[in-house]
């Protein structure tokens, strides 16, 4: 299946779903009927080579949106179609003071938006610095030093810094190119969405398991250098019978929890405190906790779940809540907050093999089990968004493990890949056959550690 990729792709990359509250590259699914500018539409103003010359500003953001709509897509240049993950992000080497998530005063946002409207033909995007939260990075296609000085001179004296980088393509050009290429492909081609990335200065297309010839067709369109692609080929589910229930009598099972990577169970139930670590990622977390923020990180005892070379995962645990925070390494050994989440305490679960996703399992309310039963009726429901489908052959299992005290059951599903709606998934009735009457044994969902008793409703 992987051989279907066109030769122009250097690598195949999985789509990544950003979590948290600081994403700058949100996938934007556009309707297929997005139209190109009409032939007689007014042309955008020519880029101004000398940024010191005054320009007539656009009146508001609605006018900027109209400006983008009238911008023609970038012409083909015969360049090679690139995979987006092969294009490095632009990097700002500016340094600020705060590593906390500072709230930008309205005056700062007003200055940046006004400046954008004065330079719509050269503006190419902006983002908050990943390490120093009091630094805003803006991108233009012309002289960065001029813009850097002009913007900084307008800012109120609130300690905010604006760094300016130079890129090749304007935000309007990227958006026009994104819409143009999105219009050329549809669901039948495996197109899952599109976006523009200010950090990569590219329009991006996302394909999931594209049919034979789609990538060759895209490559033959003589793409512009402003376009790149993400291509994801879903993994094949494991063959044979479902085999996922761990033997809790042997070893230390690998488990996961909401927002956390797979780790040994012992690590998750007794993680070390951040006080035991001398690491720059811990320093970044402490700086974040000590800084004023628009939305504070979760409260609780912060512990270390896993620290790798470029990523660190932490959790905040209290009596009935659990929060998580992920930090990533950026320039040198500088670490910045990537994402965070908070919610109720998480029950550890067994990570499923590649190609499978979780389902919820409940007792059938109109056929509750009796001790003499050897056939038990259950309801199985897909957990992820799946367009409201019936699982059918996508449902894997059951796997049964029977002991003198318990009956452990497990199911999984081959998921819907790519974007999917969430209208509510129908439950599937499944009857499991026991080797002997149930008796006084308890029925469990064996994918939880420890196993979770099956109930009619979703309660622990």
Coordinates of C-alpha atoms in Angstrom, one line a residue:
X1 CA 0.0 0.0 0.0
X2 CA 2.9 2.4 0.8
X3 CA 4.3 1.9 -2.7
X4 CA 1.5 4.1 -4.1
X5 CA 3.2 7.3 -2.9
X6 CA 4.6 9.4 -5.7
X7 CA 8.4 9.4 -6.1
X8 CA 8.5 13.1 -5.2
X9 CA 7.8 12.4 -1.6
X10 CA 10.8 12.1 0.6
X11 CA 8.9 10.6 3.6
X12 CA 5.5 9.6 4.6
X13 CA 4.2 11.3 7.8
X14 CA 1.3 10.8 10.0
X15 CA -1.2 13.5 10.6
X16 CA -0.8 15.1 14.0
X17 CA -3.7 16.4 16.1
X18 CA -2.6 19.2 18.2
X19 CA -3.9 19.4 21.7
X20 CA -3.8 22.2 24.2
X21 CA -4.3 25.9 23.9
X22 CA -1.4 27.2 21.9
X23 CA -1.7 25.6 18.4
X24 CA -0.9 27.8 15.5
X25 CA -1.5 25.3 12.7
X26 CA -5.1 24.2 12.9
X27 CA -6.4 22.0 10.1
X28 CA -9.0 23.9 8.2
X29 CA -11.5 21.8 6.2
X30 CA -12.9 23.9 3.4
X31 CA -16.0 23.1 1.4
X32 CA -15.4 21.8 -2.1
X33 CA -17.4 24.6 -3.6
X34 CA -14.8 27.2 -2.6
X35 CA -14.5 29.3 -5.8
X36 CA -11.5 30.9 -7.3
X37 CA -11.6 34.7 -7.8
X38 CA -13.7 35.5 -10.9
X39 CA -11.8 36.6 -14.0
X40 CA -12.9 40.2 -13.7
X41 CA -12.2 40.4 -9.9
X42 CA -10.0 43.4 -8.9
X43 CA -6.4 42.4 -8.6
X44 CA -4.5 42.8 -5.3
X45 CA -2.2 45.7 -5.0
X46 CA 1.3 45.1 -6.2
X47 CA 3.8 44.4 -3.4
X48 CA 5.5 47.6 -2.2
X49 CA 9.3 47.1 -2.4
X50 CA 10.1 50.0 -0.2
X51 CA 8.3 49.5 3.1
X52 CA 9.1 53.0 4.2
X53 CA 6.6 54.4 1.8
X54 CA 3.1 54.9 3.2
X55 CA 0.4 52.5 2.1
X56 CA -3.3 53.0 2.3
X57 CA -4.5 50.7 5.1
X58 CA -7.4 48.3 4.8
X59 CA -10.3 49.5 7.0
X60 CA -10.9 46.3 9.0
X61 CA -10.3 42.5 9.1
X62 CA -13.4 41.9 6.8
X63 CA -11.6 44.0 4.2
X64 CA -8.5 41.8 4.7
X65 CA -10.6 38.7 4.2
X66 CA -11.9 40.2 0.9
X67 CA -8.3 41.0 0.0
X68 CA -7.4 37.4 0.5
X69 CA -10.3 36.2 -1.6
X70 CA -9.2 38.4 -4.5
X71 CA -5.6 37.2 -4.3
X72 CA -4.8 34.8 -7.1
X73 CA -3.1 31.5 -6.3
X74 CA 0.7 31.5 -6.7
X75 CA 1.7 30.3 -10.2
X76 CA 3.4 27.0 -10.8
X77 CA 7.2 27.2 -10.8
X78 CA 8.0 23.7 -11.7
X79 CA 9.5 23.0 -8.3
X80 CA 9.4 19.7 -6.5
X81 CA 6.4 18.9 -4.4
X82 CA 7.6 18.6 -0.8
X83 CA 6.4 16.7 2.2
X84 CA 5.5 19.3 4.9
X85 CA 7.5 17.5 7.7
X86 CA 10.7 18.0 5.6
X87 CA 10.3 21.7 5.7
X88 CA 11.8 23.2 8.9
X89 CA 9.8 25.7 11.0
X90 CA 11.1 29.3 11.0
X91 CA 12.8 30.1 14.3
X92 CA 13.0 33.3 16.3
X93 CA 16.2 33.9 18.3
X94 CA 14.6 36.8 20.3
X95 CA 14.6 36.5 24.0
X96 CA 12.1 37.8 26.5
X97 CA 11.6 37.6 30.2
X98 CA 8.5 35.6 30.9
X99 CA 8.1 31.9 30.4
X100 CA 4.6 32.0 31.7
X101 CA 1.5 32.4 29.5
X102 CA 1.1 36.2 29.8
X103 CA -2.2 37.8 28.7
X104 CA -1.6 40.3 26.0
X105 CA -3.2 43.7 26.6
X106 CA -5.8 44.8 24.1
X107 CA -3.5 47.7 23.1
X108 CA -0.9 45.2 21.9
X109 CA -3.4 43.2 19.8
X110 CA -4.8 46.5 18.4
X111 CA -1.3 47.6 17.3
X112 CA -0.5 44.3 15.6
X113 CA -3.9 44.1 13.8
X114 CA -3.6 47.7 12.7
X115 CA -0.1 47.1 11.4
X116 CA -1.3 44.0 9.5
X117 CA -4.0 46.1 7.8
X118 CA -1.4 48.6 6.7
X119 CA 0.7 45.8 5.1
X120 CA -1.7 43.2 3.7
X121 CA 0.5 42.4 0.7
X122 CA 3.6 41.6 2.7
X123 CA 2.2 40.2 6.0
X124 CA 2.8 36.5 6.3
X125 CA 1.6 35.5 9.7
X126 CA 2.4 35.5 13.4
X127 CA 2.7 33.4 16.5
X128 CA 3.6 33.5 20.2
X129 CA 7.3 32.5 20.9
X130 CA 7.3 28.9 22.1
X131 CA 9.6 29.7 25.0
X132 CA 9.3 33.4 25.9
X133 CA 5.6 34.1 26.2
X134 CA 6.2 37.9 26.1
X135 CA 7.6 37.7 22.6
X136 CA 5.4 37.8 19.5
X137 CA 6.9 36.7 16.3
X138 CA 5.6 38.3 13.1
X139 CA 6.5 37.4 9.5
X140 CA 6.7 39.7 6.4
X141 CA 8.0 39.1 2.9
X142 CA 10.1 42.3 2.9
X143 CA 12.7 44.0 5.2
X144 CA 12.2 42.5 8.7
X145 CA 14.3 45.2 10.4
X146 CA 12.1 48.0 9.2
X147 CA 9.0 46.2 10.5
X148 CA 10.6 45.2 13.7
X149 CA 11.5 48.8 14.6
X150 CA 8.2 50.2 13.3
X151 CA 6.0 47.8 15.4
X152 CA 8.1 48.1 18.5
X153 CA 7.9 51.9 18.4
X154 CA 4.1 51.7 18.5
X155 CA 3.8 49.2 21.4
X156 CA 2.7 50.4 24.8
X157 CA 5.4 50.0 27.4
X158 CA 4.2 46.7 28.7
X159 CA 7.3 44.6 28.3
X160 CA 6.2 42.9 25.1
X161 CA 8.7 42.3 22.4
X162 CA 7.9 41.8 18.7
X163 CA 10.4 39.9 16.5
X164 CA 10.1 39.9 12.7
X165 CA 11.2 37.2 10.4
X166 CA 11.3 37.3 6.6
X167 CA 9.5 34.7 4.4
X168 CA 8.9 34.2 0.7
X169 CA 5.1 34.1 0.5
X170 CA 2.5 36.4 2.0
X171 CA -0.4 35.1 4.1
X172 CA -2.9 36.1 1.4
X173 CA -0.9 34.2 -1.2
X174 CA -0.8 31.1 1.0
X175 CA -4.5 31.2 1.7
X176 CA -5.3 31.7 -2.0
X177 CA -3.0 28.8 -2.9
X178 CA -4.6 26.6 -0.2
X179 CA -8.1 27.2 -1.5
X180 CA -7.1 26.7 -5.1
X181 CA -5.5 23.2 -4.5
X182 CA -8.2 22.2 -2.0
X183 CA -10.7 22.8 -4.7
X184 CA -8.9 20.4 -7.1
X185 CA -9.4 17.3 -4.8
X186 CA -12.1 15.8 -2.7
X187 CA -13.0 13.1 -0.3
X188 CA -12.8 10.5 -3.0
X189 CA -9.1 11.5 -3.4
X190 CA -8.4 11.0 0.3
X191 CA -8.2 14.8 0.9
X192 CA -8.8 15.3 4.6
X193 CA -8.3 19.0 4.9
X194 CA -6.0 21.9 4.3
X195 CA -4.3 24.7 6.2
X196 CA -1.7 27.4 6.0
X197 CA 1.3 27.3 8.3
X198 CA 2.9 30.6 9.2
X199 CA 5.9 28.8 10.7
X200 CA 6.6 26.9 7.5
X201 CA 5.4 29.6 5.2
X202 CA 3.4 27.0 3.2
X203 CA -0.1 26.1 2.2
X204 CA -0.6 22.5 3.4
X205 CA -2.8 19.7 2.1
X206 CA -3.7 16.6 4.2
X207 CA -4.3 13.3 2.5
X208 CA -5.4 10.1 4.2
X209 CA -4.9 6.8 2.3
X210 CA -5.1 8.5 -1.1
X211 CA -6.2 6.2 -4.0
X212 CA -3.8 5.0 -6.7
X213 CA -2.7 7.9 -8.9
X214 CA -3.9 10.8 -6.7
X215 CA -0.4 11.8 -5.6
X216 CA 1.0 11.4 -9.1
X217 CA -1.8 13.7 -10.4
X218 CA -0.9 16.3 -7.7
X219 CA 2.8 16.1 -8.6
X220 CA 2.0 16.5 -12.3
X221 CA 0.2 19.8 -11.7
X222 CA 3.6 21.5 -11.6
X223 CA 3.2 22.7 -8.0
X224 CA 4.3 26.0 -6.6
X225 CA 7.0 26.0 -3.9
X226 CA 4.4 27.5 -1.5
X227 CA 2.6 24.1 -1.3
X228 CA 3.5 21.0 0.7
X229 CA 1.6 17.9 1.7
X230 CA 1.0 15.5 4.6
X231 CA 0.2 11.9 3.7
X232 CA -1.0 9.3 6.1
X233 CA -1.4 5.7 5.3
X234 CA -3.5 3.9 8.0
X235 CA -1.7 0.9 9.6
X236 CA -3.1 -2.5 9.0
X237 CA -4.8 -3.9 12.1
X238 CA -3.2 -7.0 13.7
X239 CA -4.2 -10.3 12.1
X240 CA -5.7 -13.2 14.0
X241 CA -7.7 -13.1 17.2
X242 CA -7.7 -10.1 19.5
X243 CA -5.0 -10.6 22.2
X244 CA -4.7 -7.5 24.3
X245 CA -5.6 -8.4 27.9
X246 CA -2.4 -8.3 30.0
X247 CA -1.4 -10.9 32.5
X248 CA -1.4 -8.9 35.7
X249 CA 0.4 -11.7 37.6
X250 CA 3.5 -11.3 35.4
X251 CA 5.7 -8.2 35.2
X252 CA 4.7 -4.5 35.2
X253 CA 2.1 -3.9 32.4
X254 CA 2.5 -0.9 30.1
X255 CA -0.4 1.4 30.5
X256 CA -1.4 4.9 29.3
X257 CA -3.7 7.6 30.5
X258 CA -5.4 10.7 29.0
X259 CA -2.6 12.9 27.6
X260 CA 0.2 10.7 28.8
X261 CA 2.5 8.4 26.9
X262 CA 2.7 4.6 27.5
X263 CA 4.7 3.9 30.7
X264 CA 5.0 1.0 33.1
X265 CA 2.0 0.8 35.5
X266 CA 4.3 1.3 38.5
X267 CA 5.5 4.6 37.0
X268 CA 1.9 5.9 36.6
X269 CA 0.7 5.0 40.1
X270 CA 3.9 6.1 41.9
X271 CA 5.5 8.8 39.7
X272 CA 8.5 10.8 41.0
X273 CA 8.0 14.4 42.1
X274 CA 9.5 17.2 40.0
X275 CA 11.6 18.0 43.1
X276 CA 13.7 15.0 42.4
X277 CA 14.8 16.2 38.9
X278 CA 17.4 18.7 37.9
X279 CA 16.4 19.3 34.3
X280 CA 15.7 22.4 32.1
X281 CA 12.2 21.1 31.3
X282 CA 11.4 21.1 35.1
X283 CA 12.8 24.6 35.3
X284 CA 10.4 25.6 32.5
X285 CA 7.4 24.1 34.2
X286 CA 8.3 25.9 37.5
X287 CA 8.6 29.2 35.6
X288 CA 5.3 28.6 34.0
X289 CA 3.6 27.9 37.4
X290 CA 5.2 31.0 38.9
X291 CA 4.1 33.3 36.1
X292 CA 0.7 35.1 35.7
X293 CA -1.3 33.3 33.0
X294 CA -4.6 33.8 31.3
X295 CA -5.5 30.2 32.1
X296 CA -3.5 28.7 35.0
X297 CA -2.1 25.2 34.7
X298 CA -3.9 22.5 36.7
X299 CA -3.4 22.4 40.5
X300 CA -2.0 19.5 42.4
X301 CA 1.3 17.8 43.1
X302 CA 3.4 17.9 39.9
X303 CA 5.2 14.7 39.0
X304 CA 7.4 13.5 36.2
X305 CA 5.9 11.0 33.8
X306 CA 8.5 10.8 31.1
X307 CA 11.4 13.0 29.9
X308 CA 13.0 12.3 26.6
X309 CA 15.6 14.2 24.6
X310 CA 13.1 16.7 23.0
X311 CA 9.9 16.2 25.0
X312 CA 8.8 16.1 28.7
X313 CA 5.5 15.0 30.1
X314 CA 4.3 16.0 33.5
X315 CA 1.1 15.4 35.5
X316 CA -0.6 17.3 38.4
X317 CA -2.4 15.0 40.7
X318 CA -4.8 15.7 43.6
X319 CA -7.6 13.8 45.3
X320 CA -10.1 13.7 42.3
X321 CA -8.5 15.6 39.4
X322 CA -5.5 15.2 37.1
X323 CA -3.9 17.6 34.8
X324 CA -1.1 17.1 32.3
X325 CA 1.4 19.4 30.6
X326 CA 3.8 18.7 27.7
X327 CA 7.0 20.7 27.2
X328 CA 9.2 20.6 24.1
X329 CA 12.8 21.5 23.6
X330 CA 13.4 24.4 21.1
X331 CA 16.5 26.4 20.5
X332 CA 19.5 24.9 22.3
X333 CA 18.3 23.7 25.6
X334 CA 15.3 26.0 25.9
X335 CA 12.0 24.3 26.8
X336 CA 8.6 25.7 26.2
X337 CA 5.0 24.7 27.0
X338 CA 3.5 22.8 24.1
X339 CA 0.1 21.7 25.5
X340 CA -1.8 21.0 28.6
X341 CA -5.1 19.5 29.8
X342 CA -7.1 19.0 32.9
X343 CA -10.0 16.7 34.0
X344 CA -11.0 14.0 36.3
X345 CA -8.6 11.3 37.6
X346 CA -7.7 8.9 34.8
X347 CA -8.0 5.2 35.1
X348 CA -4.9 3.5 33.5
X349 CA -5.7 1.5 30.4
X350 CA -3.7 -0.9 28.2
X351 CA -2.5 0.8 24.9
X352 CA -3.9 -1.0 21.9
X353 CA -1.8 -2.2 19.0
X354 CA -1.3 0.1 16.0
X355 CA -4.4 -0.1 13.8
X356 CA -6.9 -0.5 16.7
X357 CA -8.9 2.0 18.9
X358 CA -10.9 1.7 22.1
X359 CA -14.6 0.9 22.6
X360 CA -16.7 1.2 25.7
X361 CA -18.3 -2.1 27.0
X362 CA -21.5 -2.2 29.1
X363 CA -23.9 -4.8 30.3
X364 CA -27.1 -5.1 28.3
X365 CA -29.7 -3.3 30.4
X366 CA -32.6 -5.6 29.4
X367 CA -30.7 -8.8 29.9
X368 CA -28.6 -8.5 33.0
X369 CA -26.5 -11.7 33.7
X370 CA -27.6 -14.3 36.2
X371 CA -25.2 -16.8 38.0
X372 CA -26.5 -19.7 35.9
X373 CA -25.9 -18.0 32.6
X374 CA -23.2 -19.2 30.1
X375 CA -24.2 -16.6 27.5
X376 CA -23.8 -12.9 28.4
X377 CA -25.2 -10.1 26.4
X378 CA -23.1 -6.9 26.2
X379 CA -23.3 -3.5 24.5
X380 CA -20.2 -2.3 22.7
X381 CA -19.9 1.3 21.5
X382 CA -17.1 2.9 19.4
X383 CA -15.4 5.7 21.5
X384 CA -14.0 7.9 18.7
X385 CA -15.8 10.0 16.2
X386 CA -16.9 7.6 13.4
X387 CA -19.6 9.4 11.3
X388 CA -22.3 7.5 13.3
X389 CA -21.5 4.3 11.5
X390 CA -22.3 0.8 12.7
X391 CA -19.1 -1.0 13.4
X392 CA -19.9 -4.3 11.6
X393 CA -16.7 -6.1 10.6
X394 CA -14.6 -3.3 12.0
X395 CA -15.3 -4.6 15.6
X396 CA -12.5 -6.9 16.9
X397 CA -13.0 -9.4 19.6
X398 CA -14.1 -10.5 22.1
X399 CA -11.1 -11.8 23.9
X400 CA -12.1 -13.7 27.0
X401 CA -10.0 -14.6 30.1
X402 CA -11.8 -16.7 32.7
X403 CA -10.6 -17.4 36.2
X404 CA -12.3 -18.8 39.3
X405 CA -13.1 -15.2 40.5
X406 CA -13.5 -13.2 37.3
X407 CA -14.3 -13.0 33.6
X408 CA -12.3 -10.5 31.7
X409 CA -13.5 -9.3 28.3
X410 CA -11.9 -7.0 25.7
X411 CA -13.0 -5.5 22.4
X412 CA -11.4 -3.1 20.0
X413 CA -12.3 -1.5 16.6
X414 CA -10.6 -0.6 13.4
X415 CA -11.2 3.2 13.4
X416 CA -12.4 5.6 10.8
X417 CA -9.2 7.5 9.8
X418 CA -9.1 11.2 9.0
X419 CA -11.8 13.7 9.8
X420 CA -15.1 12.2 11.0
X421 CA -18.3 13.6 12.4
X422 CA -19.5 12.8 15.9
X423 CA -23.3 12.4 15.7
X424 CA -23.2 9.7 18.3
X425 CA -22.2 6.1 17.6
X426 CA -24.7 3.3 17.7
X427 CA -24.1 0.4 20.1
X428 CA -23.6 -3.1 18.9
X429 CA -25.1 -6.0 20.8
X430 CA -22.6 -8.8 21.3
X431 CA -23.1 -12.1 23.1
X432 CA -20.1 -13.8 24.7
X433 CA -20.0 -17.5 25.5
X434 CA -18.5 -18.7 28.8
X435 CA -16.9 -22.1 29.3
X436 CA -19.0 -22.6 32.5
X437 CA -21.9 -20.7 34.2
X438 CA -21.0 -17.3 35.5
X439 CA -21.7 -18.1 39.1
X440 CA -20.4 -15.5 41.5
X441 CA -17.7 -14.3 39.2
X442 CA -17.5 -10.6 38.3
X443 CA -17.4 -9.4 34.7
X444 CA -14.6 -6.9 33.9
X445 CA -13.4 -4.8 31.1
X446 CA -9.9 -6.3 30.9
X447 CA -8.3 -3.3 29.2
X448 CA -8.3 -1.3 32.4
X449 CA -5.5 -1.8 35.0
X450 CA -6.8 -2.9 37.4
X451 CA -9.7 -4.4 35.5
X452 CA -12.9 -2.3 35.6
X453 CA -16.2 -4.0 36.6
X454 CA -18.8 -3.9 33.8
X455 CA -21.9 -1.9 34.5
X456 CA -25.0 -0.7 32.7
X457 CA -23.8 2.9 32.7
X458 CA -20.4 4.5 32.4
X459 CA -19.4 4.6 36.0
X460 CA -16.2 3.3 37.8

